[in-house]
mmCIF file of C-alpha atoms (C1' of nucleotides) in Angstrom:
data_model
loop_
_atom_site.group_PDB
_atom_site.id
_atom_site.type_symbol
_atom_site.label_atom_id
_atom_site.label_comp_id
_atom_site.label_asym_id
_atom_site.label_seq_id
_atom_site.Cartn_x
_atom_site.Cartn_y
_atom_site.Cartn_z
ATOM 1 C CA MET A 19 106.685 102.751 104.765
ATOM 2 C CA HIS A 20 103.063 102.109 105.245
ATOM 3 C CA GLN A 21 101.163 101.279 102.139
ATOM 4 C CA GLU A 22 97.931 102.518 103.566
ATOM 5 C CA THR A 23 96.394 102.405 100.155
ATOM 6 C CA LEU A 24 96.092 98.696 100.604
ATOM 7 C CA ASN A 25 93.423 97.060 102.678
ATOM 8 C CA PHE A 26 94.223 95.176 105.817
ATOM 9 C CA PHE A 27 94.006 91.891 103.977
ATOM 10 C CA ASP A 28 96.342 93.067 101.242
ATOM 11 C CA LYS A 29 98.872 94.232 103.799
ATOM 12 C CA VAL A 30 98.830 90.835 105.418
ATOM 13 C CA TYR A 31 99.362 89.154 102.080
ATOM 14 C CA ASP A 32 102.216 91.510 101.360
ATOM 15 C CA VAL A 33 104.071 90.706 104.557
ATOM 16 C CA ALA A 34 103.398 87.003 104.227
ATOM 17 C CA ARG A 35 105.027 87.031 100.804
ATOM 18 C CA LEU A 36 108.143 88.564 102.377
ATOM 19 C CA ILE A 37 108.707 85.603 104.642
ATOM 20 C CA PRO A 38 112.051 84.067 103.606
ATOM 21 C CA TYR A 39 112.356 80.460 102.525
ATOM 22 C CA GLY A 40 112.797 78.143 105.460
ATOM 23 C CA LYS A 41 111.473 80.700 107.917
ATOM 24 C CA VAL A 42 108.202 81.152 109.745
ATOM 25 C CA THR A 43 106.482 83.917 111.642
ATOM 26 C CA SER A 44 103.453 84.401 113.827
ATOM 27 C CA TYR A 45 100.161 86.148 113.240
ATOM 28 C CA GLY A 46 100.963 88.534 116.052
ATOM 29 C CA ALA A 47 104.326 89.432 114.496
ATOM 30 C CA ILE A 48 102.659 90.299 111.210
ATOM 31 C CA ALA A 49 99.955 92.236 112.969
ATOM 32 C CA LYS A 50 102.547 94.130 114.953
ATOM 33 C CA TYR A 51 104.432 95.010 111.795
ATOM 34 C CA LEU A 52 101.209 96.354 110.378
ATOM 35 C CA GLY A 53 100.738 98.419 113.500
ATOM 36 C CA ALA A 54 97.752 96.378 114.566
ATOM 37 C CA VAL A 55 99.135 94.030 117.172
ATOM 38 C CA ARG A 56 95.658 93.717 118.535
ATOM 39 C CA SER A 57 94.371 92.472 115.239
ATOM 40 C CA ALA A 58 96.356 89.275 115.167
ATOM 41 C CA ARG A 59 93.112 87.396 114.701
ATOM 42 C CA MET A 60 92.438 89.403 111.597
ATOM 43 C CA VAL A 61 95.737 88.239 110.169
ATOM 44 C CA GLY A 62 94.649 84.644 110.351
ATOM 45 C CA TYR A 63 91.240 85.637 109.151
ATOM 46 C CA ALA A 64 92.832 87.318 106.164
ATOM 47 C CA MET A 65 95.012 84.320 105.464
ATOM 48 C CA ASN A 66 91.822 82.370 105.107
ATOM 49 C CA GLY A 67 91.459 84.046 101.731
ATOM 50 C CA SER A 68 95.139 83.759 100.918
ATOM 51 C CA VAL A 69 94.596 80.466 99.128
ATOM 52 C CA GLY A 70 95.211 81.078 95.449
ATOM 53 C CA LYS A 71 96.945 84.386 96.101
ATOM 54 C CA ASP A 72 100.570 83.210 96.022
ATOM 55 C CA VAL A 73 100.763 83.682 99.756
ATOM 56 C CA PRO A 74 102.909 81.187 101.714
ATOM 57 C CA ALA A 75 100.347 80.787 104.452
ATOM 58 C CA HIS A 76 102.090 77.633 105.579
ATOM 59 C CA ARG A 77 104.906 79.811 106.932
ATOM 60 C CA VAL A 78 102.542 81.574 109.274
ATOM 61 C CA VAL A 79 101.833 79.915 112.587
ATOM 62 C CA ASN A 80 100.630 81.053 115.967
ATOM 63 C CA ARG A 81 102.949 82.360 118.692
ATOM 64 C CA ASN A 82 103.582 78.846 119.973
ATOM 65 C CA GLY A 83 104.773 77.653 116.576
ATOM 66 C CA LEU A 84 101.711 75.500 116.331
ATOM 67 C CA LEU A 85 100.180 74.867 112.921
ATOM 68 C CA THR A 86 96.784 76.111 113.964
ATOM 69 C CA GLY A 87 95.769 76.773 110.388
ATOM 70 C CA LYS A 88 96.714 73.435 108.902
ATOM 71 C CA GLN A 89 93.077 72.434 108.905
ATOM 72 C CA HIS A 90 92.431 75.123 106.325
ATOM 73 C CA PHE A 91 94.671 73.407 103.813
ATOM 74 C CA ASP A 92 93.416 70.721 101.518
ATOM 75 C CA GLY A 93 95.156 67.795 103.124
ATOM 76 C CA THR A 94 95.397 67.063 106.800
ATOM 77 C CA ASN A 95 99.181 67.316 106.773
ATOM 78 C CA LEU A 96 99.796 69.454 103.692
ATOM 79 C CA MET A 97 100.953 72.431 105.708
ATOM 80 C CA GLN A 98 103.424 70.301 107.626
ATOM 81 C CA GLN A 99 104.830 68.778 104.457
ATOM 82 C CA LEU A 100 105.311 72.197 102.912
ATOM 83 C CA LEU A 101 107.278 73.377 105.933
ATOM 84 C CA GLU A 102 109.364 70.223 106.103
ATOM 85 C CA SER A 103 110.161 70.585 102.415
ATOM 86 C CA GLU A 104 111.713 73.943 103.314
ATOM 87 C CA GLY A 105 113.906 72.442 105.989
ATOM 88 C CA ILE A 106 111.601 73.260 108.879
ATOM 89 C CA LYS A 107 111.079 70.392 111.260
ATOM 90 C CA VAL A 108 107.501 69.880 112.298
ATOM 91 C CA ILE A 109 106.351 67.332 114.824
ATOM 92 C CA ASP A 110 102.728 66.888 115.774
ATOM 93 C CA ASN A 111 101.729 70.270 114.299
ATOM 94 C CA GLN A 112 104.502 71.867 116.337
ATOM 95 C CA VAL A 113 107.394 73.703 114.664
ATOM 96 C CA GLN A 114 110.697 72.518 116.102
ATOM 97 C CA ASP A 115 113.431 75.063 116.839
ATOM 98 C CA PHE A 116 110.764 77.706 116.535
ATOM 99 C CA GLY A 117 113.079 80.369 117.940
ATOM 100 C CA LYS A 118 115.646 79.608 115.234
ATOM 101 C CA VAL A 119 113.380 79.586 112.224
ATOM 102 C CA PHE A 120 111.269 82.445 113.497
ATOM 103 C CA TRP A 121 111.316 85.526 111.280
ATOM 104 C CA ASP A 122 110.115 88.773 112.768
ATOM 105 C CA PRO A 123 109.080 91.321 110.091
ATOM 106 C CA GLY A 124 109.179 94.045 112.714
ATOM 107 C CA LYS A 125 112.891 93.454 113.279
ATOM 108 C CA GLU A 126 114.124 91.997 110.016
ATOM 109 C CA LEU A 127 112.597 94.818 108.039
ATOM 110 C "C1'" DC B 187 72.782 99.114 112.438
ATOM 111 C "C1'" DT B 188 73.338 94.567 115.369
ATOM 112 C "C1'" DC B 189 75.129 89.907 116.034
ATOM 113 C "C1'" DT B 190 78.230 86.109 115.123
ATOM 114 C "C1'" DT B 191 82.530 84.126 113.837
ATOM 115 C "C1'" DG B 192 87.482 83.459 114.054
ATOM 116 C "C1'" DA B 193 94.444 80.413 110.928
ATOM 117 C "C1'" DC B 194 95.300 85.129 118.040
ATOM 118 C "C1'" DT B 195 97.419 86.738 122.358
ATOM 119 C "C1'" DG B 196 98.251 87.768 127.123
ATOM 120 C "C1'" DA B 197 97.158 87.333 131.803
ATOM 121 C "C1'" DG B 198 95.668 84.594 135.759
ATOM 122 C "C1'" DG B 199 94.917 80.226 138.521
ATOM 123 C "C1'" DG C 54 103.544 73.542 132.116
ATOM 124 C "C1'" DC C 55 98.475 73.189 131.297
ATOM 125 C "C1'" DC C 56 93.737 75.109 131.275
ATOM 126 C "C1'" DT C 57 90.456 78.953 131.267
ATOM 127 C "C1'" DC C 58 88.858 83.645 130.621
ATOM 128 C "C1'" DA C 59 88.678 88.089 128.481
ATOM 129 C "C1'" DG C 60 90.022 91.572 125.089
ATOM 130 C "C1'" DC C 61 90.490 93.017 120.239
ATOM 131 C "C1'" DC C 62 88.829 93.972 115.650
ATOM 132 C "C1'" DA C 63 87.455 93.209 110.570
ATOM 133 C "C1'" DA C 64 84.132 90.983 107.512
ATOM 134 C "C1'" DG C 65 79.764 88.811 106.381
ATOM 135 C "C1'" DA C 66 74.742 87.864 107.110
#
DNA sequence: CTCTTGACTGAGG
DNA sequence: GCCTCAGCCAAGA
C-alpha cells in the first residue's frame, strides 16, 4: 500500500523505522520501495532531518555498506557504535557481512 | 522562477 | 578493484 498522503520525507522515515534490529539497508533500497529508485539521494537528504524523529538512521547506509552518513551524527564514531551494539560488525566505516545483514524493504515487505 | 546542494547509484575507463 | 563522470530529483535561498 502506498501512503501517498505522506510526503516523501515521511515515507522515508516510515520505511526506516521498519528496519529490523541488527539489520541495515541502503538508500537505494528504500527509494526503490517508495517507487523512486532515482531519488536515492533524496532518501539521504530526508534522513538529514531524521534526527529527533525516532528514525534509526544508523541502519541506513549506501549500497556499498559504507557509513557515508556517520558525519551527520554527533560523534565521529557514534553511528558505528550504534550498529555494533546491534551485532553489526563495522570496520573503518564499512559494514562487514553486508550481504547478510542487508534488509531489502522491497523484498521483505 | 532559477540556481545550488546533497547521508546516492550506475556505467565506463 | 579503484577513480571519474553523468543522471536524478526534492528542498531551500
